[in-house]
Amino acid sequence: MKRKLIIPFIAVSALVLTLSVYFAMNITASKKKSGNAAIENQKEKLCCADLKIDHGKVGDNSIYQLDSKWRDESGKTISLAALKGKKQIMAMIFTSCTYACPLILNDMKKIESQTKSKDVNYLLVSIDPARDTPEVLKSFAERNNLDLNKWRLITGSQNGVSELAAVLGFRYKKEKDGSFSHSNIISVLNENGEIAFQHFGLNQSVQDVLNSLK
Amino acid sequence: MRRISILILVVVVNLPIIGHGKLSDSHEDMALIKGGKYKPLYGANNNSDEVSVSPFYIDRFPVTNKLFLQFVKENPNWRRSNVKKLFADENYLKNWKSDLELGQNVLPDAPVTNVSWFVAKAYCEYYGKRLPTVAEWELVAQASAKQADGSKDPNYIRQILEWYSKPTQKIIPAVGQNEKNIWGVYDMHGLVWEWTSDFFSAMVTGESRGDSGLERNLFCGSGSVGASDFKNYPAFMRFAFRSSLKANYTTNNLGFRCAKDFYQRSNEK
């Protein structure tokens, strides 16, 4: 009785095995197809995003060639190229920073108070997009009495932050406690978004920045 | 009873196939790294300084000239004559004969070098991948042929140091000629240096800033000082090398390979 059973048993399981291999291969193939489709999509996205940037209008060294999207303190979506036309005094910060960023902000305000030109704007870029929402940036601006006619605070994506940091030579690293180690740089961008001057470090005279604006 | 036993058999026979079906994405050219703990050289707080690395895929080989040529064929923006200074300096693909020709001294199967961080990043993204992080790269790099963590093995460290002390060869050899590590990954050491996505997290500054040391006023945060492993000399050298890099910088011994998340994540961009 038992022996009789074995043959159909093997036959059935062999059939099932064949079928399931076939089935599994189909799944794999369709997965590959959808994977390729995703890559195709990505290619399209990359190609066309690239095309959209009008490289002709800004110089070879302009940071406005970066096509990342940001939101300002009012929640409006902007690209960096939207800052074109005025000089920008800018720094990368995070609003919950307790030591260096208040000092950088202080230096920038010092520069503001000694600059009469109306063609200079001030830009703070958050390196902490997860916590620095437009609302947080807005209340940070209010707390620090920033004149939003001249100041702009923006927050974006990790990717956008890393690209901007990369072109500015700004180094940063997230620590386990959620704070960041980072370099302290105030950059001066000219009207076309090229780096005209960079001021490194804290608690130094800002005269060099003021000179660079002349 | 018979039916039940057949049913059980069917399920059991199918288990590996079902499992295989789920995992068999097209990653033949990538190795799956289980993840683990990586102890950074600098910058973490006290003893709790290990970084957990989630499972990920990494290319088995550095990206070769042949593959990179295909990329620039499909992406005219990244050809040598079209690239913008912001994204790659004047030495970009300098050793190639022209925009779309490698020339005699460049092996198709050698790692592509003279590439910037921006173009390495764009390459990986074009193929649905990304650059590995420092932690991921170091985790793979610390694996010897026999151990996942060879960083305590003096022989392994010596082997790496021997390579570091050799000058770069004029014609860079093809990939995959050295022994693979325990993950099946080739050439983490011995051919070229490689870009990482967050190279800018290395905090020692370059001499261009006039501050080769670590200065409180240049860096915020508690993490900048205090190395964790003084014996791992190669790790110091990589750290110093990364800290000297700029994103548009290209040189003849710096290439890259790509990585990919194991777990699908929502796109941050």
Coordinates of C-alpha atoms in Angstrom, one line a residue:
Chain A
M1 CA 0.0 0.0 0.0
K2 CA 2.7 2.4 1.0
R3 CA 4.8 1.6 -2.0
K4 CA 2.0 2.1 -4.4
L5 CA 1.6 5.6 -3.1
I6 CA 5.2 6.7 -3.6
I7 CA 5.0 6.8 -7.4
P8 CA 2.1 9.2 -7.8
F9 CA 3.4 11.1 -4.9
I10 CA 6.7 11.7 -6.7
A11 CA 4.9 12.4 -9.9
V12 CA 2.7 15.0 -8.4
S13 CA 5.5 16.7 -6.5
A14 CA 7.7 16.8 -9.6
L15 CA 4.9 18.4 -11.6
V16 CA 4.3 20.9 -8.8
L17 CA 8.0 21.6 -8.7
T18 CA 8.2 22.3 -12.4
L19 CA 5.2 24.5 -12.3
S20 CA 6.5 26.5 -9.4
V21 CA 9.9 27.0 -10.9
Y22 CA 8.2 28.3 -14.0
F23 CA 6.0 30.5 -11.9
A24 CA 8.9 31.9 -9.9
M25 CA 10.9 32.6 -13.1
N26 CA 7.9 34.6 -14.4
I27 CA 7.8 36.6 -11.2
T28 CA 11.5 37.4 -11.5
A29 CA 11.2 38.3 -15.1
S30 CA 8.3 40.7 -14.5
K31 CA 10.2 42.1 -11.6
K32 CA 13.1 42.8 -13.8
K33 CA 10.9 44.5 -16.3
S34 CA 9.3 46.7 -13.7
G35 CA 12.8 47.5 -12.3
N36 CA 13.9 48.5 -15.8
A37 CA 10.9 50.6 -16.2
A38 CA 11.7 52.4 -12.9
I39 CA 15.2 53.0 -14.2
E40 CA 13.8 54.3 -17.5
N41 CA 11.6 56.7 -15.5
Q42 CA 14.5 57.9 -13.5
K43 CA 16.5 58.4 -16.7
E44 CA 13.8 60.5 -18.2
K45 CA 13.5 62.5 -15.0
L46 CA 17.2 63.1 -14.9
C47 CA 17.6 64.0 -18.5
C48 CA 14.7 66.4 -18.5
A49 CA 15.5 68.0 -15.2
D50 CA 19.0 68.6 -16.6
L51 CA 17.6 70.1 -19.7
K52 CA 15.4 72.5 -17.8
I53 CA 18.3 74.3 -16.2
D54 CA 19.3 77.1 -18.5
H55 CA 23.1 76.7 -18.2
G56 CA 23.6 79.5 -20.7
K57 CA 22.4 82.2 -18.3
V58 CA 24.6 81.5 -15.4
G59 CA 28.4 81.0 -15.4
D60 CA 30.3 77.7 -15.4
N61 CA 31.0 78.2 -11.7
S62 CA 27.6 79.5 -10.6
I63 CA 26.0 77.5 -7.7
Y64 CA 22.6 78.4 -9.3
Q65 CA 23.3 75.5 -11.7
L66 CA 22.1 73.2 -8.8
D67 CA 18.6 72.3 -9.6
S68 CA 17.5 71.3 -6.1
K69 CA 14.1 72.5 -4.8
W70 CA 13.8 74.4 -1.5
R71 CA 11.1 76.0 0.6
D72 CA 11.5 79.3 2.3
E73 CA 10.2 80.5 5.6
S74 CA 6.8 81.4 4.1
G75 CA 6.5 77.8 2.7
K76 CA 7.0 78.9 -0.9
T77 CA 9.0 76.5 -3.1
I78 CA 12.0 78.1 -4.7
S79 CA 15.1 77.0 -6.7
L80 CA 18.5 78.6 -5.9
A81 CA 18.4 80.3 -9.3
A82 CA 15.5 82.4 -8.0
L83 CA 18.1 84.2 -5.9
K84 CA 19.8 85.6 -9.0
G85 CA 20.2 89.3 -9.4
K86 CA 21.3 90.3 -5.9
K87 CA 24.4 89.6 -3.9
Q88 CA 23.8 87.0 -1.2
I89 CA 25.5 86.7 2.1
M90 CA 24.8 83.2 3.1
A91 CA 25.5 80.5 5.7
M92 CA 24.5 77.0 6.3
I93 CA 23.1 76.4 9.8
F94 CA 20.5 74.5 11.8
T95 CA 18.1 76.3 14.1
S96 CA 18.5 74.1 17.2
C97 CA 22.3 74.8 17.1
T98 CA 23.4 76.3 20.4
Y99 CA 27.0 77.2 20.0
A100 CA 28.3 78.2 16.5
C101 CA 25.2 79.1 14.6
P102 CA 24.1 82.0 16.9
L103 CA 27.6 83.4 16.5
I104 CA 27.4 83.1 12.7
L105 CA 24.0 84.8 12.8
N106 CA 25.5 87.5 14.9
D107 CA 28.3 88.0 12.4
M108 CA 25.8 88.2 9.6
K109 CA 23.8 90.8 11.4
K110 CA 26.9 92.8 12.1
I111 CA 27.6 92.7 8.3
E112 CA 24.0 93.8 7.7
S113 CA 24.2 96.7 10.1
Q114 CA 27.3 98.0 8.3
T115 CA 26.1 97.5 4.8
K116 CA 24.1 100.2 3.2
S117 CA 23.6 98.7 -0.3
K118 CA 20.1 97.6 -1.1
D119 CA 21.5 95.0 -3.5
V120 CA 22.6 92.7 -0.8
N121 CA 20.4 89.9 0.6
Y122 CA 20.9 87.5 3.4
L123 CA 20.4 83.7 3.2
L124 CA 20.3 81.0 5.8
V125 CA 20.2 77.5 4.6
S126 CA 19.2 74.7 7.0
I127 CA 21.2 71.6 7.1
D128 CA 18.5 69.9 9.2
P129 CA 15.6 69.5 6.8
A130 CA 13.9 67.0 9.1
R131 CA 13.4 69.4 11.9
D132 CA 13.7 72.8 10.2
T133 CA 10.3 73.1 8.6
P134 CA 9.2 76.5 7.1
E135 CA 7.3 77.1 10.3
V136 CA 10.4 76.5 12.4
L137 CA 12.4 78.8 10.2
K138 CA 9.7 81.5 10.4
S139 CA 9.7 81.5 14.2
F140 CA 13.5 81.4 14.2
A141 CA 13.5 84.6 12.0
E142 CA 11.0 86.3 14.3
R143 CA 12.9 85.3 17.4
N144 CA 16.1 86.8 16.0
N145 CA 14.4 89.9 14.5
L146 CA 15.4 89.2 11.0
D147 CA 14.0 91.6 8.4
L148 CA 12.3 89.3 5.9
N149 CA 12.6 91.9 3.2
K150 CA 16.3 91.2 3.2
W151 CA 16.6 87.8 4.8
R152 CA 15.5 84.5 3.5
L153 CA 15.6 81.2 5.3
I154 CA 15.4 78.0 3.2
T155 CA 15.1 74.3 3.9
G156 CA 15.2 71.5 1.3
S157 CA 16.1 67.8 1.0
Q158 CA 19.2 65.9 2.3
N159 CA 20.3 65.6 -1.3
G160 CA 20.0 69.3 -2.0
V161 CA 21.8 70.2 1.3
S162 CA 24.7 67.8 0.4
E163 CA 25.1 69.2 -3.1
L164 CA 25.1 72.8 -1.8
A165 CA 27.5 71.9 1.0
A166 CA 29.7 70.2 -1.6
V167 CA 30.0 73.2 -3.8
L168 CA 30.6 75.6 -0.9
G169 CA 33.3 73.3 0.7
F170 CA 31.1 73.2 3.8
R171 CA 31.7 70.1 5.8
Y172 CA 29.1 68.6 8.2
K173 CA 28.2 65.5 9.9
K174 CA 25.1 64.5 11.9
E175 CA 25.9 63.4 15.4
K176 CA 24.0 60.7 17.4
D177 CA 22.3 63.3 19.6
G178 CA 20.7 64.9 16.5
S179 CA 23.0 67.9 16.4
F180 CA 25.6 68.5 13.7
S181 CA 29.3 69.1 13.6
H182 CA 29.9 71.6 10.8
S183 CA 32.3 74.1 9.4
N184 CA 31.6 77.8 10.0
I185 CA 31.6 79.6 6.7
I186 CA 29.9 82.8 5.6
S187 CA 29.9 82.9 1.8
V188 CA 29.4 85.9 -0.4
L189 CA 27.7 85.1 -3.7
N190 CA 27.7 87.6 -6.5
E191 CA 24.7 88.5 -8.6
N192 CA 25.1 85.4 -10.7
G193 CA 25.6 82.9 -7.9
E194 CA 29.3 82.6 -8.1
I195 CA 31.3 82.5 -4.8
A196 CA 32.9 85.9 -4.6
F197 CA 34.3 85.5 -1.1
Q198 CA 34.3 83.1 1.9
H199 CA 34.9 84.0 5.5
F200 CA 36.0 81.0 7.7
G201 CA 35.7 80.7 11.4
L202 CA 33.9 82.4 14.3
N203 CA 34.5 85.6 16.3
Q204 CA 36.7 87.3 13.8
S205 CA 36.4 90.7 12.3
V206 CA 33.9 90.7 9.4
Q207 CA 35.7 93.6 7.8
D208 CA 36.9 91.2 5.1
V209 CA 33.3 90.4 4.1
L210 CA 32.5 94.1 4.0
N211 CA 35.5 94.8 1.8
S212 CA 34.4 92.1 -0.6
L213 CA 31.1 93.8 -1.1
K214 CA 32.6 97.1 -2.3
Chain B
M1 CA -4.3 12.2 5.4
R2 CA -2.6 11.5 2.1
R3 CA -3.8 14.8 0.7
I4 CA -2.6 16.6 3.7
S5 CA 0.8 15.1 3.3
I6 CA 1.0 16.0 -0.4
L7 CA 0.0 19.5 0.5
I8 CA 2.7 19.8 3.1
L9 CA 5.2 18.4 0.6
V10 CA 4.1 20.9 -2.0
V11 CA 4.6 23.8 0.4
V12 CA 7.9 22.5 1.6
V13 CA 9.2 21.9 -1.9
N14 CA 8.1 25.4 -2.9
L15 CA 9.6 27.3 0.1
P16 CA 13.0 28.0 -1.3
I17 CA 11.6 28.8 -4.7
I18 CA 9.1 31.3 -3.2
G19 CA 11.8 32.8 -1.1
H20 CA 14.1 33.0 -4.1
G21 CA 11.5 34.6 -6.2
K22 CA 11.2 37.4 -3.7
L23 CA 14.9 38.1 -3.5
S24 CA 16.0 37.6 -7.0
D25 CA 16.1 41.2 -8.2
S26 CA 18.7 41.9 -10.8
H27 CA 21.8 42.4 -8.6
E28 CA 24.2 40.0 -10.2
D29 CA 26.9 42.7 -10.4
M30 CA 26.3 43.8 -6.8
A31 CA 27.1 42.0 -3.5
L32 CA 24.6 42.0 -0.6
I33 CA 26.2 43.3 2.5
K34 CA 24.4 42.2 5.6
G35 CA 25.0 45.4 7.4
G36 CA 26.6 45.7 10.9
K37 CA 28.4 48.0 13.1
Y38 CA 31.0 50.4 11.9
K39 CA 33.2 52.4 14.4
P40 CA 34.1 55.7 12.9
L41 CA 37.6 57.0 13.4
Y42 CA 36.5 60.4 14.5
G43 CA 33.5 62.3 15.4
A44 CA 31.4 60.2 17.6
N45 CA 30.6 60.6 21.2
N46 CA 32.6 58.7 23.7
N47 CA 32.1 54.9 23.7
S48 CA 28.7 54.8 22.2
D49 CA 30.2 55.8 18.9
E50 CA 29.4 52.8 16.7
V51 CA 27.2 53.4 13.7
S52 CA 24.7 50.8 12.7
V53 CA 24.7 50.2 9.0
S54 CA 21.5 48.7 7.4
P55 CA 21.8 45.9 4.8
F56 CA 22.7 47.3 1.4
Y57 CA 24.0 46.2 -2.0
I58 CA 27.4 47.4 -3.3
D59 CA 29.0 47.0 -6.8
R60 CA 31.4 44.1 -6.8
F61 CA 33.9 46.2 -8.9
P62 CA 34.7 49.8 -9.2
V63 CA 32.9 51.4 -12.2
T64 CA 35.1 50.8 -15.3
N65 CA 36.0 53.0 -18.2
K66 CA 33.9 50.9 -20.5
L67 CA 30.8 51.4 -18.3
F68 CA 31.5 55.1 -17.8
L69 CA 31.9 55.6 -21.6
Q70 CA 28.4 54.1 -22.1
F71 CA 27.1 56.6 -19.5
V72 CA 28.6 59.7 -21.2
K73 CA 27.3 58.4 -24.5
E74 CA 23.9 58.5 -23.1
N75 CA 24.4 61.7 -21.1
P76 CA 26.0 64.4 -23.3
N77 CA 26.0 66.8 -20.3
W78 CA 28.7 64.8 -18.7
R79 CA 31.1 64.6 -21.7
R80 CA 34.4 66.1 -21.1
S81 CA 33.9 69.0 -23.4
N82 CA 30.4 69.8 -22.0
V83 CA 30.8 69.5 -18.3
K84 CA 30.5 72.6 -16.1
K85 CA 33.4 73.7 -13.9
L86 CA 31.1 73.7 -10.9
F87 CA 30.6 69.9 -11.3
A88 CA 34.1 68.8 -12.5
D89 CA 37.5 70.5 -12.6
E90 CA 39.8 70.8 -15.6
N91 CA 41.3 67.3 -15.1
Y92 CA 37.9 65.6 -15.7
L93 CA 38.6 62.4 -17.7
K94 CA 41.9 63.9 -18.6
N95 CA 43.4 60.5 -19.5
W96 CA 40.8 59.7 -22.1
K97 CA 41.7 60.5 -25.7
S98 CA 38.6 62.4 -26.4
D99 CA 34.9 62.8 -25.3
L100 CA 34.0 59.3 -26.5
E101 CA 37.4 57.6 -27.0
L102 CA 39.5 56.0 -24.3
G103 CA 42.8 56.0 -26.1
Q104 CA 45.8 53.7 -25.8
N105 CA 46.8 54.1 -22.2
V106 CA 43.3 53.5 -20.8
L107 CA 42.1 49.9 -20.3
P108 CA 38.3 49.5 -20.8
D109 CA 38.1 47.2 -17.8
A110 CA 40.2 49.5 -15.5
P111 CA 38.4 51.7 -13.0
V112 CA 37.4 55.0 -14.4
T113 CA 39.3 57.8 -12.6
N114 CA 39.6 61.6 -13.0
V115 CA 35.9 61.8 -12.1
S116 CA 34.3 64.2 -9.6
W117 CA 31.8 63.5 -6.8
F118 CA 29.1 65.2 -8.8
V119 CA 29.5 63.0 -11.8
A120 CA 30.0 59.8 -9.7
K121 CA 26.7 60.7 -8.0
A122 CA 25.0 61.4 -11.3
Y123 CA 26.2 58.1 -12.7
C124 CA 24.8 56.0 -9.8
E125 CA 21.5 57.9 -9.9
Y126 CA 21.2 57.3 -13.6
Y127 CA 21.3 53.6 -13.0
G128 CA 18.9 53.7 -10.0
K129 CA 21.7 53.5 -7.5
R130 CA 23.6 55.9 -5.2
L131 CA 27.1 56.4 -3.8
P132 CA 27.9 54.4 -0.7
T133 CA 28.2 56.4 2.6
V134 CA 31.6 56.5 4.4
A135 CA 30.2 54.0 6.9
E136 CA 29.0 51.6 4.3
W137 CA 32.3 51.8 2.3
E138 CA 34.4 51.3 5.4
L139 CA 32.3 48.4 6.5
V140 CA 33.0 46.6 3.2
A141 CA 36.6 47.7 3.2
Q142 CA 37.4 46.2 6.6
A143 CA 36.5 42.8 5.4
S144 CA 39.4 40.6 4.4
A145 CA 39.2 37.5 2.3
K146 CA 38.3 35.4 5.4
Q147 CA 36.9 37.8 8.0
A148 CA 34.0 40.4 7.9
D149 CA 36.2 42.5 10.2
G150 CA 39.8 42.3 9.3
S151 CA 40.6 45.6 11.0
K152 CA 42.2 43.9 14.0
D153 CA 44.3 41.6 11.7
P154 CA 47.8 43.0 11.5
N155 CA 48.5 41.1 8.2
Y156 CA 45.5 42.5 6.5
I157 CA 46.4 46.1 7.7
R158 CA 49.9 45.6 6.5
Q159 CA 48.7 44.4 3.1
I160 CA 46.6 47.6 2.7
L161 CA 49.5 49.8 3.9
E162 CA 51.8 48.2 1.3
W163 CA 49.4 49.4 -1.4
Y164 CA 49.1 52.8 0.1
S165 CA 52.9 53.2 0.0
K166 CA 53.1 52.4 -3.7
P167 CA 52.9 55.1 -6.3
T168 CA 49.9 55.0 -8.6
Q169 CA 50.6 53.0 -11.7
K170 CA 50.7 54.9 -15.0
I171 CA 48.3 52.5 -16.6
I172 CA 45.8 51.4 -14.1
P173 CA 45.2 47.6 -14.2
A174 CA 41.8 46.0 -14.9
V175 CA 39.4 45.4 -12.0
G176 CA 38.9 42.0 -10.4
Q177 CA 42.4 40.7 -10.5
N178 CA 43.0 40.8 -6.8
E179 CA 41.5 38.4 -4.2
K180 CA 37.8 39.2 -3.4
N181 CA 36.8 39.8 0.2
I182 CA 34.5 37.7 2.2
W183 CA 31.4 39.5 0.7
G184 CA 32.6 38.8 -2.8
V185 CA 33.7 42.4 -3.4
Y186 CA 36.8 43.2 -5.3
D187 CA 39.4 46.0 -5.3
M188 CA 38.3 47.9 -2.2
H189 CA 42.1 48.3 -1.7
G190 CA 44.8 48.1 -4.2
L191 CA 43.6 49.9 -7.3
V192 CA 42.1 53.3 -6.7
W193 CA 40.6 55.5 -4.0
E194 CA 36.8 55.8 -4.1
W195 CA 34.2 58.6 -3.7
T196 CA 31.6 58.3 -0.9
S197 CA 28.3 60.1 -0.8
D198 CA 29.2 62.0 2.5
F199 CA 32.9 62.5 2.0
F200 CA 32.4 66.0 3.4
S201 CA 31.6 64.6 6.8
A202 CA 35.4 64.2 7.4
M203 CA 36.3 67.1 9.5
V204 CA 40.0 67.7 9.3
T205 CA 40.3 70.7 7.0
G206 CA 42.6 71.1 4.1
E207 CA 45.5 73.5 4.0
S208 CA 43.8 75.8 1.7
R209 CA 41.9 77.1 4.7
G210 CA 45.1 77.9 6.5
D211 CA 44.1 75.6 9.3
S212 CA 45.4 72.1 9.1
G213 CA 44.5 71.3 12.7
L214 CA 41.2 71.0 14.4
E215 CA 40.0 74.3 15.6
R216 CA 37.0 74.9 17.9
N217 CA 36.1 78.1 16.0
L218 CA 35.9 76.3 12.7
F219 CA 33.8 73.4 13.8
C220 CA 30.7 73.3 15.9
G221 CA 29.9 70.2 17.9
S222 CA 31.7 68.0 20.3
G223 CA 32.7 65.3 17.9
S224 CA 35.7 66.6 16.0
V225 CA 38.5 65.4 18.2
G226 CA 39.6 62.0 19.5
A227 CA 40.3 59.1 17.2
S228 CA 38.9 55.8 18.2
D229 CA 41.5 53.4 16.8
F230 CA 45.0 54.5 16.6
K231 CA 46.3 51.3 15.1
N232 CA 44.2 51.4 12.0
Y233 CA 46.7 53.6 10.0
P234 CA 45.0 53.0 6.6
A235 CA 41.8 54.4 8.0
F236 CA 43.6 57.5 9.1
M237 CA 45.0 57.9 5.6
R238 CA 41.5 57.5 4.0
F239 CA 40.1 59.9 6.5
A240 CA 42.8 62.5 5.7
F241 CA 42.3 61.9 2.0
R242 CA 38.5 62.5 2.2
S243 CA 39.0 65.6 4.2
S244 CA 41.1 67.1 1.4
L245 CA 38.5 66.5 -1.3
K246 CA 36.3 69.0 -3.0
A247 CA 33.2 68.0 -4.9
N248 CA 34.4 69.0 -8.3
Y249 CA 37.9 67.6 -7.7
T250 CA 39.2 64.9 -10.0
T251 CA 42.5 63.0 -9.9
N252 CA 44.1 60.0 -11.6
N253 CA 43.7 57.6 -8.7
L254 CA 40.2 58.4 -7.6
G255 CA 37.2 56.5 -8.9
F256 CA 34.0 55.1 -7.4
R257 CA 31.5 52.3 -7.2
C258 CA 27.7 52.5 -6.5
A259 CA 25.5 51.1 -3.8
K260 CA 21.8 50.5 -3.3
D261 CA 19.5 50.2 -0.4
F262 CA 18.4 46.7 0.4
Y263 CA 15.1 47.9 1.9
Q264 CA 13.0 50.1 -0.3
R265 CA 12.9 53.6 1.1
S266 CA 10.7 56.4 0.1
N267 CA 12.6 58.7 -2.1
E268 CA 14.1 61.7 -0.3
K269 CA 14.5 63.8 -3.3

